[in-house]
Coordinates of C-alpha atoms in Angstrom, one line a residue:
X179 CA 148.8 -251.5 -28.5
X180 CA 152.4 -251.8 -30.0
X181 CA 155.0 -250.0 -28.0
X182 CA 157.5 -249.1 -30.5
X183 CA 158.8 -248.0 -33.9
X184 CA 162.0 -248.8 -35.8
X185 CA 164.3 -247.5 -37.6
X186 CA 167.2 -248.6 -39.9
X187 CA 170.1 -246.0 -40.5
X188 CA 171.9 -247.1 -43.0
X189 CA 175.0 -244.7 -43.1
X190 CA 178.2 -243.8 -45.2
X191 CA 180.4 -245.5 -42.9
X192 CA 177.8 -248.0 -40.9
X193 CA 174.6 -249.3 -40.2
X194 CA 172.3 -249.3 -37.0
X195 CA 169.1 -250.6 -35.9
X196 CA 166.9 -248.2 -33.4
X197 CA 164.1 -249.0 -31.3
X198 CA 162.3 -245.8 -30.6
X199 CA 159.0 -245.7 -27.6
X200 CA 156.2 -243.0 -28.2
X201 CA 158.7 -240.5 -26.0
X202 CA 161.5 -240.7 -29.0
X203 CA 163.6 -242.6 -26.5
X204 CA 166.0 -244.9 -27.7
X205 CA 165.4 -248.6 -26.2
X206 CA 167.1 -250.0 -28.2
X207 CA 170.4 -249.9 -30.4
X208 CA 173.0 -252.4 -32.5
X209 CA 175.9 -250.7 -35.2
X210 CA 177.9 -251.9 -37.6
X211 CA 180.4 -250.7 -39.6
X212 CA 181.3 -251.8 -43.5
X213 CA 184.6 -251.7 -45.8
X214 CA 185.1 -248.1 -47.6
X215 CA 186.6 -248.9 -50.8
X216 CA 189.0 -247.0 -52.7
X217 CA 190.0 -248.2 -56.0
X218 CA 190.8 -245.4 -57.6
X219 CA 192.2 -241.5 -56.5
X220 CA 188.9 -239.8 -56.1
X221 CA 186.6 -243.1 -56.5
X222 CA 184.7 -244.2 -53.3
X223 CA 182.4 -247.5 -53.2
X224 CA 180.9 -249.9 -51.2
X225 CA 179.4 -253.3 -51.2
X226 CA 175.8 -253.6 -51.2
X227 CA 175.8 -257.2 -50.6
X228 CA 177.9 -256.1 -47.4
X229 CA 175.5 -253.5 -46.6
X230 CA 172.2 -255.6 -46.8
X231 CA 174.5 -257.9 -44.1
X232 CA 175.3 -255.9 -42.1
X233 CA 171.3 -254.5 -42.0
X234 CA 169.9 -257.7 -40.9
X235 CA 172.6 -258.4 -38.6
X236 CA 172.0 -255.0 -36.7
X237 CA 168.4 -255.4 -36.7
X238 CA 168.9 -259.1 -35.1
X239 CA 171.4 -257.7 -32.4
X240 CA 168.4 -255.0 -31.6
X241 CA 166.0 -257.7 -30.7
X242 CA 168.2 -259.9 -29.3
X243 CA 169.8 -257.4 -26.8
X244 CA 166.6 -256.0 -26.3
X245 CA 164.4 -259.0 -25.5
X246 CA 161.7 -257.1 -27.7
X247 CA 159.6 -259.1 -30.3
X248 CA 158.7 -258.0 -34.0
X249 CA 154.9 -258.2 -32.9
X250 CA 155.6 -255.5 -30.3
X251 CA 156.9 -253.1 -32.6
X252 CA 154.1 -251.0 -35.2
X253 CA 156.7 -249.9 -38.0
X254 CA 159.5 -249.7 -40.0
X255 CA 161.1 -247.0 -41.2
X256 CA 164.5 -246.7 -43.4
X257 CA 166.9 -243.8 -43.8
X258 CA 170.2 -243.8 -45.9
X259 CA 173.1 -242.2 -47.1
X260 CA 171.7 -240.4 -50.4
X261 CA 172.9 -240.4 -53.8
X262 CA 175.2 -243.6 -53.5
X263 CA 173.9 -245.7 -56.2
X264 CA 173.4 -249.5 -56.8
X265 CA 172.3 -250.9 -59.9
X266 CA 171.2 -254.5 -59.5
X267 CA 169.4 -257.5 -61.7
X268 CA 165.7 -257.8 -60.5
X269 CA 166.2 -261.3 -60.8
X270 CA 169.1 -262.5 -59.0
X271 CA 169.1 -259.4 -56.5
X272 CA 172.7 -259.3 -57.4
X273 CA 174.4 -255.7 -57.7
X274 CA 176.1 -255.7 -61.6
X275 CA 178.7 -253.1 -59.9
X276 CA 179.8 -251.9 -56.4
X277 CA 177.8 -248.8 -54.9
X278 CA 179.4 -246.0 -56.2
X279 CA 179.0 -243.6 -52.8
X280 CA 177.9 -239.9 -53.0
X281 CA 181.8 -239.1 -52.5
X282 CA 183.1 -240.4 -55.9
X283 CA 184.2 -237.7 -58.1
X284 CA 184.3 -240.4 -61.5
X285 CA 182.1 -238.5 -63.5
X286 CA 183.6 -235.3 -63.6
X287 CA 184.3 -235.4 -66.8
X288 CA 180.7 -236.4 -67.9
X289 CA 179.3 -233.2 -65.6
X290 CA 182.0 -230.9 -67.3
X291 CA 180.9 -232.3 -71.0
X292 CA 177.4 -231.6 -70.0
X293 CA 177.7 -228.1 -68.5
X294 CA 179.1 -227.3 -72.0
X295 CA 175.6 -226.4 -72.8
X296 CA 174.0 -224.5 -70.4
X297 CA 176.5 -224.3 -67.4
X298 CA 177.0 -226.4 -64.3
X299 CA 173.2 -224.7 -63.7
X300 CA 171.6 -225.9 -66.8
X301 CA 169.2 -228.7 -64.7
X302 CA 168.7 -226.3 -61.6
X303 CA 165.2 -224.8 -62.3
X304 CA 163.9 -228.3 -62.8
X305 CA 165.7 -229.9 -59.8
X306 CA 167.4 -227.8 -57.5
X307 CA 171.0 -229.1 -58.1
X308 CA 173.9 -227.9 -60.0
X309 CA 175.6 -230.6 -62.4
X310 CA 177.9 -232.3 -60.1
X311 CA 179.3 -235.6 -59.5
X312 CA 177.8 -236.0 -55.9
X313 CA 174.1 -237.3 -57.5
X314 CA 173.5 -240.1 -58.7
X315 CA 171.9 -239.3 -62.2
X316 CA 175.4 -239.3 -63.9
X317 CA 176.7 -242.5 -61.8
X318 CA 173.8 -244.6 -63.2
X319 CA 174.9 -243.7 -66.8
X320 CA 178.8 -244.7 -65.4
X321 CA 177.7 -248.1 -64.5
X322 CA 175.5 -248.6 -67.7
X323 CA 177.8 -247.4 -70.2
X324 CA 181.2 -249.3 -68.4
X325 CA 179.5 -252.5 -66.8
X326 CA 179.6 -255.3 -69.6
X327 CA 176.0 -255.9 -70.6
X328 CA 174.4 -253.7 -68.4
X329 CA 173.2 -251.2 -71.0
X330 CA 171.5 -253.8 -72.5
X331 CA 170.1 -255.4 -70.1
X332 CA 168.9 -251.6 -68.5
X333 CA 167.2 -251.4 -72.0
X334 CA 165.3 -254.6 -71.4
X335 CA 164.1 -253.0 -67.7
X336 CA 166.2 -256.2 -66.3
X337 CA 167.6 -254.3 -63.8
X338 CA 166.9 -252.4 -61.1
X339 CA 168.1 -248.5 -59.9
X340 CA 168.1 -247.4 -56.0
X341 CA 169.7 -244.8 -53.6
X342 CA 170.6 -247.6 -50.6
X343 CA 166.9 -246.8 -49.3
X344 CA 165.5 -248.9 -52.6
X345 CA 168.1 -251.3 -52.0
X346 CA 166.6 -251.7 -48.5
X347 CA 163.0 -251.8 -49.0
X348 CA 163.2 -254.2 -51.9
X349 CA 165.6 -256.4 -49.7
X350 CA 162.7 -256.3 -47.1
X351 CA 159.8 -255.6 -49.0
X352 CA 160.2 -257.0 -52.5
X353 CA 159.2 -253.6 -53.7
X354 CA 161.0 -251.1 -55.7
X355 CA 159.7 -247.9 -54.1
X356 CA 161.5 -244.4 -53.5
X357 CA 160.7 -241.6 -51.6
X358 CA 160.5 -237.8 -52.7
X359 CA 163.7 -236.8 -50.7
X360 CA 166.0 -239.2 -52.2
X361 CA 164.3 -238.9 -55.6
X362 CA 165.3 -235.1 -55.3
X363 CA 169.1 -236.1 -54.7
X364 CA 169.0 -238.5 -58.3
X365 CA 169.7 -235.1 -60.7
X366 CA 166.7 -237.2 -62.3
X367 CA 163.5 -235.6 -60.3
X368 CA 161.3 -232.7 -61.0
X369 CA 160.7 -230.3 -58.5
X370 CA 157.5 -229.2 -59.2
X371 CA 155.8 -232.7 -60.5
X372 CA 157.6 -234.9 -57.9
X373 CA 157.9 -237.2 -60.9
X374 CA 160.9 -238.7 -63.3
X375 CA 161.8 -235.8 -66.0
X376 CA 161.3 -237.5 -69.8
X377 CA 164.2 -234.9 -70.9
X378 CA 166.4 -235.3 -68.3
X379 CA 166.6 -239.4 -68.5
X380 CA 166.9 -238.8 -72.4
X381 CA 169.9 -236.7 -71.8
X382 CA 171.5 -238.8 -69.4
X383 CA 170.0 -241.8 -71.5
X384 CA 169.1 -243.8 -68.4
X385 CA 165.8 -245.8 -69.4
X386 CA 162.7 -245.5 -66.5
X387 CA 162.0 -248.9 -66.4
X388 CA 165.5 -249.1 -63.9
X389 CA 163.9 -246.3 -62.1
X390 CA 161.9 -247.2 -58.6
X391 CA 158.1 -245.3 -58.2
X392 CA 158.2 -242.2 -56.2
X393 CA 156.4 -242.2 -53.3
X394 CA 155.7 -240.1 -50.3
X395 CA 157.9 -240.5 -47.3
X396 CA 155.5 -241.7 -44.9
X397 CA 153.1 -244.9 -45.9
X398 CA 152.9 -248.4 -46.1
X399 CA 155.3 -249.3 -48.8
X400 CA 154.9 -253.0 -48.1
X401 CA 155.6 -255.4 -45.1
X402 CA 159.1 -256.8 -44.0
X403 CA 159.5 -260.5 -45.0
X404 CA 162.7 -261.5 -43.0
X405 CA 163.3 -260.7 -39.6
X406 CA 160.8 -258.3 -38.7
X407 CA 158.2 -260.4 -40.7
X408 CA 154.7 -258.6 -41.5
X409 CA 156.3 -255.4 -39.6
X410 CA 155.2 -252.6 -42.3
X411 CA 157.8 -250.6 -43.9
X412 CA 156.1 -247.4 -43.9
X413 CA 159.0 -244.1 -43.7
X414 CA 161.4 -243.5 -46.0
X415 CA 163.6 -240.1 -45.6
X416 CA 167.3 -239.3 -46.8
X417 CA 169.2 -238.7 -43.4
X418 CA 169.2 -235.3 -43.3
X419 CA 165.4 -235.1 -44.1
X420 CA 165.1 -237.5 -41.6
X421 CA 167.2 -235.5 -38.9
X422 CA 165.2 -232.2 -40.2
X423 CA 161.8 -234.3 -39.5
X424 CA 163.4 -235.8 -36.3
X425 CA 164.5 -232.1 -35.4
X426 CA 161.0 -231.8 -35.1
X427 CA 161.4 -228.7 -37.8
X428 CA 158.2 -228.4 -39.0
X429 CA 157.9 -224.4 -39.6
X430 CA 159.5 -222.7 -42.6
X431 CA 162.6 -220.9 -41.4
X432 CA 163.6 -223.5 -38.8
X433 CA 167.2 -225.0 -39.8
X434 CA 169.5 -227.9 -38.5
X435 CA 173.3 -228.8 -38.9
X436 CA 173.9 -232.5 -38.9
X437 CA 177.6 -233.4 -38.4
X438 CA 178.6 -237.2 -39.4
X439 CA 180.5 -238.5 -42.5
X440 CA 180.0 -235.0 -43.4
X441 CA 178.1 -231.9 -42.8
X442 CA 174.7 -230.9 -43.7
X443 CA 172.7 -228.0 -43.1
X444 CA 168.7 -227.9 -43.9
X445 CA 166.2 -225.2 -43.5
X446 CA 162.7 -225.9 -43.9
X447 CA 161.3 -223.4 -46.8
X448 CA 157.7 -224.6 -47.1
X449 CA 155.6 -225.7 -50.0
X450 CA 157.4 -223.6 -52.5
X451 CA 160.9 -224.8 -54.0
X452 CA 162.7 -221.4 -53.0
X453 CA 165.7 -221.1 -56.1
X454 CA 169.4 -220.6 -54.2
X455 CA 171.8 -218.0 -55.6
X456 CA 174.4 -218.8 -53.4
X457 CA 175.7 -222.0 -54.1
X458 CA 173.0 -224.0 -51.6
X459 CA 170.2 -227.2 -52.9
X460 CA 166.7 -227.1 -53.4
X461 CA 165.5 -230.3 -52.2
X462 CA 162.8 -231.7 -50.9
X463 CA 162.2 -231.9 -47.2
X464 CA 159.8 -234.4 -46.6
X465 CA 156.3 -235.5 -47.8
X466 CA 153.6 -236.8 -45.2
X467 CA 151.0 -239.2 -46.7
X468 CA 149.0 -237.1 -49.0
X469 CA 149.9 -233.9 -47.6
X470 CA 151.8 -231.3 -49.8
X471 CA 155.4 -231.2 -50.1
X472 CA 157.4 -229.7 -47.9
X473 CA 160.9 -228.3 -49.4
X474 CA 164.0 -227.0 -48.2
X475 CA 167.5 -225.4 -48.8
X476 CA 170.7 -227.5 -48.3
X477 CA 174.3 -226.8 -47.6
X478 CA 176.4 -230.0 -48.3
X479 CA 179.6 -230.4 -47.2
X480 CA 181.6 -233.7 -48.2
X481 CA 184.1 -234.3 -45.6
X482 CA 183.6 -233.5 -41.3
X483 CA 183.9 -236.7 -39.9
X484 CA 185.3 -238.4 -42.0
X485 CA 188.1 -236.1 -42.3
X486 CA 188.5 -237.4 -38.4
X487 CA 188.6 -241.1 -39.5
X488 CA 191.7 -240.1 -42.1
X489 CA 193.4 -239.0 -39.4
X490 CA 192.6 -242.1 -37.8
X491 CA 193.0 -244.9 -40.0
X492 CA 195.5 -243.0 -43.1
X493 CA 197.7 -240.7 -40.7
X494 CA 197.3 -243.0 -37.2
X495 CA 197.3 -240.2 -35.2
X496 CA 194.7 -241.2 -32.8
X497 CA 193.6 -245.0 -32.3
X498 CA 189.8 -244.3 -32.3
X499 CA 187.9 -240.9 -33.4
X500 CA 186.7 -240.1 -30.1
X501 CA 190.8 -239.0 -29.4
X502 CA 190.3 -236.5 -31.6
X503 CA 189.2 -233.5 -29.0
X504 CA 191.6 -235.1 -26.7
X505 CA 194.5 -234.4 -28.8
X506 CA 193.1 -231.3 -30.4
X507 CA 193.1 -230.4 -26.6
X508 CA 197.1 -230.8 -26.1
X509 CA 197.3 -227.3 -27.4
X510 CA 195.7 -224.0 -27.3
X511 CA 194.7 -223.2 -30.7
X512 CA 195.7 -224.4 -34.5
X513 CA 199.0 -222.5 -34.5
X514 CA 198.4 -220.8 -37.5
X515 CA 197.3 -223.6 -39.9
X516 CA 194.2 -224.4 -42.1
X517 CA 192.9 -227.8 -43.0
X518 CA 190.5 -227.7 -45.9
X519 CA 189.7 -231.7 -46.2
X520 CA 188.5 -230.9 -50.0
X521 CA 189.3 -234.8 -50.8
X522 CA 185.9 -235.1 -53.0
X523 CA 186.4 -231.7 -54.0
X524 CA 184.3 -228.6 -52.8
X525 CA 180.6 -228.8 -52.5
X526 CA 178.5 -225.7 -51.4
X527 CA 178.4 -223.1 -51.9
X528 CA 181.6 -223.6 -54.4
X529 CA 180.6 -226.2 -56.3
X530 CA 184.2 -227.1 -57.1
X531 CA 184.9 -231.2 -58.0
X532 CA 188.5 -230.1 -59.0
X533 CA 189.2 -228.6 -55.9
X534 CA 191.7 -231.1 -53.4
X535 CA 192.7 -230.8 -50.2
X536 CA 195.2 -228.9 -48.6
X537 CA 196.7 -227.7 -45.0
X538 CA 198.2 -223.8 -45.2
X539 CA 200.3 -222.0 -43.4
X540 CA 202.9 -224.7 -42.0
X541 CA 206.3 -224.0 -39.7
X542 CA 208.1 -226.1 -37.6
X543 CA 206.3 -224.8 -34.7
X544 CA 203.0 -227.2 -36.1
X545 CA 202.7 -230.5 -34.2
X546 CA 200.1 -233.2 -34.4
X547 CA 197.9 -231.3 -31.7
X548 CA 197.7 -228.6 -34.2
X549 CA 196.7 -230.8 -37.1
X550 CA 193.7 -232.4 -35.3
X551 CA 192.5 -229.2 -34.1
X552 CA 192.6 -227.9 -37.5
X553 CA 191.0 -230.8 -38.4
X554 CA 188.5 -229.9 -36.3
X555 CA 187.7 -226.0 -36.7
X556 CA 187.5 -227.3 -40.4
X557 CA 184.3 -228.2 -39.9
X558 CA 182.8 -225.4 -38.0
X559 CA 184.6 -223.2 -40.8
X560 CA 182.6 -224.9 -43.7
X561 CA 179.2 -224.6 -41.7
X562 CA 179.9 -221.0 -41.4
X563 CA 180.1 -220.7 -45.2
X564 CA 177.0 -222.5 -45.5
X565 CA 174.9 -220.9 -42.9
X566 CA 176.1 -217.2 -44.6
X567 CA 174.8 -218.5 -48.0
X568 CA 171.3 -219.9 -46.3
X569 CA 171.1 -216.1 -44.8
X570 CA 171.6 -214.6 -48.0
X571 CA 168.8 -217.3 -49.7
X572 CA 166.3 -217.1 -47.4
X573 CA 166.3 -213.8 -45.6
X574 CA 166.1 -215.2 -42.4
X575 CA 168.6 -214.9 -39.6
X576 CA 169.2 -218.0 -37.3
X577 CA 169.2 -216.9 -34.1
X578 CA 170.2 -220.7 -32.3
X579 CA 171.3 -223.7 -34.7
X580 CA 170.4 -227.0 -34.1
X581 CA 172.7 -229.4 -34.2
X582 CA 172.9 -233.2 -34.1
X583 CA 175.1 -236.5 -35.7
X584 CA 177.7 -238.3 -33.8
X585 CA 180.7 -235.0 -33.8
X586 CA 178.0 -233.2 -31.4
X587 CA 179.2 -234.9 -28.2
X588 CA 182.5 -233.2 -29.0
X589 CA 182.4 -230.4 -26.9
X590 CA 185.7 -228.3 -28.5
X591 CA 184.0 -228.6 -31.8
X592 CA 180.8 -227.8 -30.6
X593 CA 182.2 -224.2 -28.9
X594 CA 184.1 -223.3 -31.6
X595 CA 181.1 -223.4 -33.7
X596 CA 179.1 -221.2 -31.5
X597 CA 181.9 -219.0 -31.6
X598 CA 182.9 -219.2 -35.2
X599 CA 178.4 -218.4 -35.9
X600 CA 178.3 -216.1 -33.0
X601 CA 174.9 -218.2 -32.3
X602 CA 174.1 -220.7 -29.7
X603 CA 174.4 -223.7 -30.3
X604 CA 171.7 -226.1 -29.3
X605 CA 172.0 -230.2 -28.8
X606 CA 168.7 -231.9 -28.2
X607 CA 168.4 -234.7 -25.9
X608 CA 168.2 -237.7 -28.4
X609 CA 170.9 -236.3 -30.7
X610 CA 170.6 -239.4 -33.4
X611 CA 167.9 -237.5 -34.9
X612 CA 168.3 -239.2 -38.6
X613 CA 167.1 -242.4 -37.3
X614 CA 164.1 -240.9 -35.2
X615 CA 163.2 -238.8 -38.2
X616 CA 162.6 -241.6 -40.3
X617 CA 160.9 -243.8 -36.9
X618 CA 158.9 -240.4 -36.8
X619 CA 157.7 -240.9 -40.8
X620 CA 156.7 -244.2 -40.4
X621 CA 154.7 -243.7 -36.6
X622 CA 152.9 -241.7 -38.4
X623 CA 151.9 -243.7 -41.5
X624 CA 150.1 -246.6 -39.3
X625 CA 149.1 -243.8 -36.3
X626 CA 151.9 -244.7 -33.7
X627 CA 151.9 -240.7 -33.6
X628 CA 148.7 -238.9 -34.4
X629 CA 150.2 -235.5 -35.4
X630 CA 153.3 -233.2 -35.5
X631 CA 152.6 -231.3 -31.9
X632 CA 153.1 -235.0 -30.4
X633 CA 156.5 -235.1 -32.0
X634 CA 157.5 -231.6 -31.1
X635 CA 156.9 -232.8 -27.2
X636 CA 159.2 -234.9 -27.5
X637 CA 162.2 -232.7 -28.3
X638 CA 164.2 -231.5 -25.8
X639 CA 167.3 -229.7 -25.0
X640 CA 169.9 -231.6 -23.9
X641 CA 172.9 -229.3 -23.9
X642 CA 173.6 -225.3 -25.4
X643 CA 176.8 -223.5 -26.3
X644 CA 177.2 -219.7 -26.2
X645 CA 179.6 -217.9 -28.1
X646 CA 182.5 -216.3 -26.1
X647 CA 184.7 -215.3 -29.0
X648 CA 185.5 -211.9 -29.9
X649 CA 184.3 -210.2 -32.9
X650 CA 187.9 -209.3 -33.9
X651 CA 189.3 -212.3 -33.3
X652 CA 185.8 -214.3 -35.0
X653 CA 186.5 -212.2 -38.3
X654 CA 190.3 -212.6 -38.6
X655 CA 190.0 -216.3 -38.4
X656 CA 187.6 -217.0 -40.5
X657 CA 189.1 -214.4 -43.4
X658 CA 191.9 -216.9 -43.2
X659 CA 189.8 -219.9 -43.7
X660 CA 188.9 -218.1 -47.1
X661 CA 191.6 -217.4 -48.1
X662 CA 192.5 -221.0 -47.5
X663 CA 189.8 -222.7 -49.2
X664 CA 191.1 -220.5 -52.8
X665 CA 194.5 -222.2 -52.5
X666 CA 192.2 -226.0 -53.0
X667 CA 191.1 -224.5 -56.5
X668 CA 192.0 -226.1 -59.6
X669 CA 194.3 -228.6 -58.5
X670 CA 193.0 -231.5 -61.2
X671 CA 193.3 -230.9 -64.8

C-alpha cells in the first residue's frame, strides 16, 4: 500500500512540492520562488523555462529532505496559478514568448474593441466571465498576432496553448491535457458543454489545434517521466478550485476566502452554472471522474499579498513580508488613510482594468506604520465587497468564512476581517489547502481516498476569529473604503 500523494503548487510568485499522508498532513515540503517580470507599466510575465526549473528542483528537495521514494507515493496532482498563458512549439518544448501572468492588463484595448458589440458581458452566458484582460483567451491572440511567425506556425497546430497546469503535465507527462477549472478561466470554454466554443475561437481567431483536450479534474492523465518516474499524474485543479476541494466544500452554499498573491472567494453552487448580477464569475468548481460538474461563483481580487511584497521589495519598508503585521502593529489604527492596491486595475465586482491605485486621505500625521496597516485592511476591505456581491448572487448568508493561503497566519489581518464581515472567521488546521485540494483530486482518481466523507474527516479547525467591532464603527469604515475605491476610476485613457 502507497503512503502518500503529491502535489505541485505552482504559484504566481513560487513553486512547492507537498507530500500529503491519508490524514491530509503535510510530510513533506520544498519552495521556490521565480523572477516577476515587468517590462512594461501594467505588463506582468514570467519565465516558463524558469518555472518548469524551479518545479523539478522543488519536487527533488521534497524527496531528498524527506527520505521518501517515488514508489511510496500513489499520485500526482498539479495546481497553478490560472489564466497566465504560455504558448510553446510542440517540438522544441520551447515557449515562443514569456508567460504573460493573469495580472497583465496588455489587452485592454483588444477587450475594449470587443465589448463594442455587446458590452464587456457579451461572452458571459456562454462562459461566466465578463471581457477582461485577466483570462487568457485575449493573451493567446497577443502572442499570435505580435510574436514573429507564431500565427503561422498556430495555423499549422505547431504549437502548443496551456494555463501553467498544461505546461506542467506536458513537462511530466508528454500530454497536452487541461482540466475543466482552468478551461473555465481561458474566456474560450462553454459552460454548459465543458467544451471549446467554435464562435468564440473564430472571434478571437485562435485555431483549436493550439488548444489542450479538456478533461476532468481527477484521472489519470498520463504518468510522470522524470523524477517521479511512472508516478501517475492524475488531479488537475486551478488553486482556488483546489483550495475549495481541499476546504473540503462539497455542499452548495459552502464558501472559502483564499488569501495569497491575491484574494479569492469561491462558493460552491452545485450542478447548475448560477448567472452573477453583481460583478462575481461563474466558473467551474471541480469535476470528479465522470461525475457531473460541480460549479461555483468567484470573487477575484488582483492584488492582497502581493500588495505586501510592494511594500517589501519597491517601497523597502519591511525586509521580509512577515514584518508586515509587526509594523502594521506600531500603531493603533490606519490614521485615516485608504490603500486601494488597484495596480492591475479593479476586478470584481467592478470590473475596472483602467482603474490604478491610490492611497486617500493623507496628512502629515501618516507614517509608515499607517501605510502597512492600510495595506493590510485593504484586503479585508475588498473581501467585504466580494462576499456582499456573493450574498446578493446566491441568497445565502455566510454565517463563518473559511479562510486559508499564506496571509492567514497574520493574526491583525485575520481580526480585522472578522470584524470588517461581522462573521467568524475560521482557519483549518492544514491551511495550504490549494496544494491538498489538488493531492485530494488525484487520491481519488487511483483510490488513495475512496470518497468525499474521508476527506471531510480530515478537516479541522485550527484557529477562529470573532468579530469585536462595533456596528457604527464597522459601517463608517468601510463607507470610506468606497468612497475610496471611486477615486481609482478612470485613471488610464
Amino acid at each position: 500500500m502507497k503512503k502518500y500523494v503529491a502535489a505541485i503548487d505552482q504559484g504566481t510568485t513560487s513553486t512547492r512540492f507537498m507530500i500529503f499522508d491519508h490524514s491530509g498532513i503535510v510530510i513533506a515540503v520544498n519552495q521556490k520562488e521565480h523572477q516577476q517580470i515587468f517590462p512594461k507599466p501594467g505588463w506582468v510575465e514570467h519565465d516558463p523555462l524558469e518555472i518548469w526549473a524551479r518545479t523539478q528542483e522543488v519536487m527533488i528537495g521534497a524527496l531528498h529532505e524527506s527520505g521518501i521514494q517515488p514508489a511510496d507515493i500513489a499520485a500526482i496532482g498539479v495546481t497553478n496559478q490560472r489564466e497566465t498563458t504560455v504558448v510553446w512549439d510542440k517540438s522544441t518544448g520551447k515557449p515562443v514568448y514569456n508567460a504573460i501572468v493573469w495580472q497583465d492588463t496588455r489587452t485592454d484595448i483588444l477587450c475594449n474593441e470587443l465589448a463594442k458589440d455587446g458590452g464587456q458581458d457579451r461572452l458571459r452566458e456562454k462562459t461566466g466571465l465578463p471581457l477582461a484582460t485577466y483570462f487568457s483567451g485575449p493573451k493567446i491572440k497577443w502572442i499570435l498576432d505580435n510574436v514573429d511567425g507564431a500565427r503561422v506556425k498556430a495555423e499549422k497546430g505547431e504549437l502548443a496553448f496551456g494555463n501553467i497546469d498544461s505546461w506542467i503535465i506536458w513537462n511530466l507527462t508528454g500530454a497536452h491535457f487541461t482540466d475543466v477549472t482552468n478551461a473555465s478561466r481561458t474566456l474560450l470554454m462553454n459552460l454548459h458543454t465543458l467544451d471549446w466554443d467554435t464562435d468564440i475561437l473564430n472571434l478571437l481567431n485562435i485555431p483549436r489545434a493550439i488548444l489542450p483536450e479538456i478533461r476532468s479534474s481527477s484521472e489519470i492523465y498520463g504518468a510522470a517521466k522524470i523524477i517521479l518516474e511512472g508516478v501517475p499524474v492524475a488531479g488537475d485543479l486551478g488553486d482556488q478550485q483546489a483550495a475549495l476541494f481541499g476546504q473540503t466544500c462539497f455542499s452548495a452554499g459552502e464558501a472559502k476566502n483564499t488569501y495569497g498573491t491575491g484574494c479569492f472567494m469561491l462558493m460552491n453552487m452545485g450542478e447548475i452554472p448560477v448567472p452573477s448580477k453583481s460583478g462575481l464569475l461563474t466558473t467551474l468548481g471541480y469535476k470528479i471522474g465522470n461525475q457531473k460538474a460541480v460549479y461555483a461563483l468567484e470573487g477575484s481580487i488582483a492584488v492582497t499579498g502581493s500588495l505586501v511584497q510592494w511594500l517589501r521589495d519597491n517601497l523597502g519598508i519591511i525586509e521580509k513580508s512577515s514584518d508586515v503585521e509587526t509594523l502594521a502593529q506600531t500603531v493603533e489604527d490606519s490614521g485615516g488613510i485608504y490603500f486601494v492596491p488597484a495596480f492591475s486595475g479593479l476586478f470584481a465586482p467592478y470590473w475596472k482594468s483602467d482603474a490604478r491605485g491610490a492611497i486617500v486621505g493623507m496628512t502629515r500625521y501618516v507614517n509608515k506604520g499607517h501605510i502597512a496597516r492600510a495595506a493590510l485592511e485593504a484586503t479585508a476591505y475588498q473581501t467585504c465587497e466580494v462576499l456582499d456581491a456573493m450574498e446578493a448572487d446566491s441568497g445565502v448568508k455566510l454565517t463563518t468564512l473559511k479562510v486559508d493561503g499564506g496571509m492567514v497566519f497574520n493574526e491583525l489581518l485575520m481580526q480585522f476581517q472578522s470584524d470588517i464581515l461581522d462573521v467568524p472567521v475560521v482557519r483549518p488546521k492544514v491551511a495550504e489547502t490549494t496544494a491538498l485540494g489538488a493531492a485530494y483530486a488525484a487520491g481519488l482518481a487511483v483510490g488513495f481516498w475512496k470518497n468525499y466523507d474521508e476527506l471531510r474527516v480530515n478537516w479541522g479547525v485550527d484557529k477562529q476569529w470573532i468579530p469585536k467591532m462595533s456596528s457604527n464603527q464597522r459601517e463608517g469604515l468601510y463607507s470610506g473604503w468606497k468612497k475610496a475605491v471611486t477615486r481609482t476610476f478612470d485613471w488610464v485613457e
